[in-house]
Tab-separated table of C-alpha atoms in Angstrom:
chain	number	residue	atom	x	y	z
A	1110	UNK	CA	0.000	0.000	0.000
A	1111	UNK	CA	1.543	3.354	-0.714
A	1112	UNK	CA	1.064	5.957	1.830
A	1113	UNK	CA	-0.269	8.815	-0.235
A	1114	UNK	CA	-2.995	6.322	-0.806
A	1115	UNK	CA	-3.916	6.104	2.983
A	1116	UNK	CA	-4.353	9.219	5.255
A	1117	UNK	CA	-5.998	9.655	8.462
A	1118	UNK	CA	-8.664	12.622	8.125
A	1119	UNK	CA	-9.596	12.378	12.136
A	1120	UNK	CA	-9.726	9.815	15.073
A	1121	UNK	CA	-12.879	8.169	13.350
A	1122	UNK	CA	-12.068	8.513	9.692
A	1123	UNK	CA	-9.967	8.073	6.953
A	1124	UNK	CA	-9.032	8.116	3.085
A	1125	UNK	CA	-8.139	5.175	0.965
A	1126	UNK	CA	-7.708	5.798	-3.035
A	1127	UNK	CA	-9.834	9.171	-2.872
A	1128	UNK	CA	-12.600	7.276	-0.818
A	1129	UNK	CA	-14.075	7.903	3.108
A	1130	UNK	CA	-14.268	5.518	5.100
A	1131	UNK	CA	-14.715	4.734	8.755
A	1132	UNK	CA	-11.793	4.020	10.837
A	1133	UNK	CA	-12.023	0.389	12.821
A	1134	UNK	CA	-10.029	-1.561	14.656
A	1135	UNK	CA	-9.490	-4.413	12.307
A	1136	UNK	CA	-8.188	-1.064	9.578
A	1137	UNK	CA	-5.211	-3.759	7.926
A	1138	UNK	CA	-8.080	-6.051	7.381
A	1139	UNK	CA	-10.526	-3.596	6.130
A	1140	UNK	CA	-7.477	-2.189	3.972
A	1141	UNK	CA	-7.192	-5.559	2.364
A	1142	UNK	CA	-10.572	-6.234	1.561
A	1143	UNK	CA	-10.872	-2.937	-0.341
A	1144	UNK	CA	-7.742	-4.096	-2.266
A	1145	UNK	CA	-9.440	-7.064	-3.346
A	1146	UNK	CA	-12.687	-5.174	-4.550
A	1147	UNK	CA	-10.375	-4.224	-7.468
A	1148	UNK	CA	-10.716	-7.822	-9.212
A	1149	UNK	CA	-14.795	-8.177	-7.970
A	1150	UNK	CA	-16.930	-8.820	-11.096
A	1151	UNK	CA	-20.522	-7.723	-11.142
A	1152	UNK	CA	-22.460	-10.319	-13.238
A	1153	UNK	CA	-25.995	-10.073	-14.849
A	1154	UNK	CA	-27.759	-12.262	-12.529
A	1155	UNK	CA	-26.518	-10.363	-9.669
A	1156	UNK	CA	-29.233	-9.155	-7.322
A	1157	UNK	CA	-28.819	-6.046	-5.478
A	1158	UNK	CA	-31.322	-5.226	-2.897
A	1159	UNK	CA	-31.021	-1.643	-0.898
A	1160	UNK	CA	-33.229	0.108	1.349
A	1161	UNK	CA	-33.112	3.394	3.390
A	1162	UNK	CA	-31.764	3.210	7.069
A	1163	UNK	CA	-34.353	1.922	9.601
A	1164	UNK	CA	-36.533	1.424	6.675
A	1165	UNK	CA	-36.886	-2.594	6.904
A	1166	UNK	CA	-33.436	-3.955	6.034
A	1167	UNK	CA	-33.746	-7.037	7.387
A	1168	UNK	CA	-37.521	-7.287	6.602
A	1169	UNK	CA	-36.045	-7.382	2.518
A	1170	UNK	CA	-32.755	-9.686	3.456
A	1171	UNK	CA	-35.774	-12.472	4.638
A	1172	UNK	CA	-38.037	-11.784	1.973
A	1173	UNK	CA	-35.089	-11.983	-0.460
A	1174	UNK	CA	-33.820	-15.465	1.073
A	1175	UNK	CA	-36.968	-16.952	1.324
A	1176	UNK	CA	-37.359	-15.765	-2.678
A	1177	UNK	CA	-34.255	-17.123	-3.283
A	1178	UNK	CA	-34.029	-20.218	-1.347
A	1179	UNK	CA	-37.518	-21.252	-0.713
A	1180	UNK	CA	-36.424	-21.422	3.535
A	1181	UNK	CA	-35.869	-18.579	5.819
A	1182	UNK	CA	-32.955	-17.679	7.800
A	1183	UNK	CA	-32.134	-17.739	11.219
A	1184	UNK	CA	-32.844	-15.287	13.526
């Protein structure tokens, strides 16, 4: 990682390749992951499903399993 790609904006967040993000305790981890986004492939039956904050989130994660998988997840 080069350095001018990482820098620390405040005690809760920081930049990463001109993006915000939050800062967390696992940051090496999270720094990782977002290195490995580069070679993520978005295919046409991909299924994205996105709601508002406190609008139901969960509600559409079951409704989308059960859609999907014909069971429901675990609580």
């Amino acid at each position: 990682m080069a350095q001018q790609e990482y820098k620390q904006l405040s005690d809760k967040l920081f930049t990463y390749r001109g993006m915000v993000y939050p800062l967390v305790d696992t940051q090496e981890q999270g720094l990782t992951y977002l290195d490995s986004l580069e070679a993520f492939e978005i295919r046409d039956d991909d299924v994205f499903v996105v709601t508002f904050p406190k609008s139901g989130g969960d509600f559409n994660c079951t409704l989308s399993d059960i859609s999907s998988t014909n069971t429901t997840r675990a609580a």
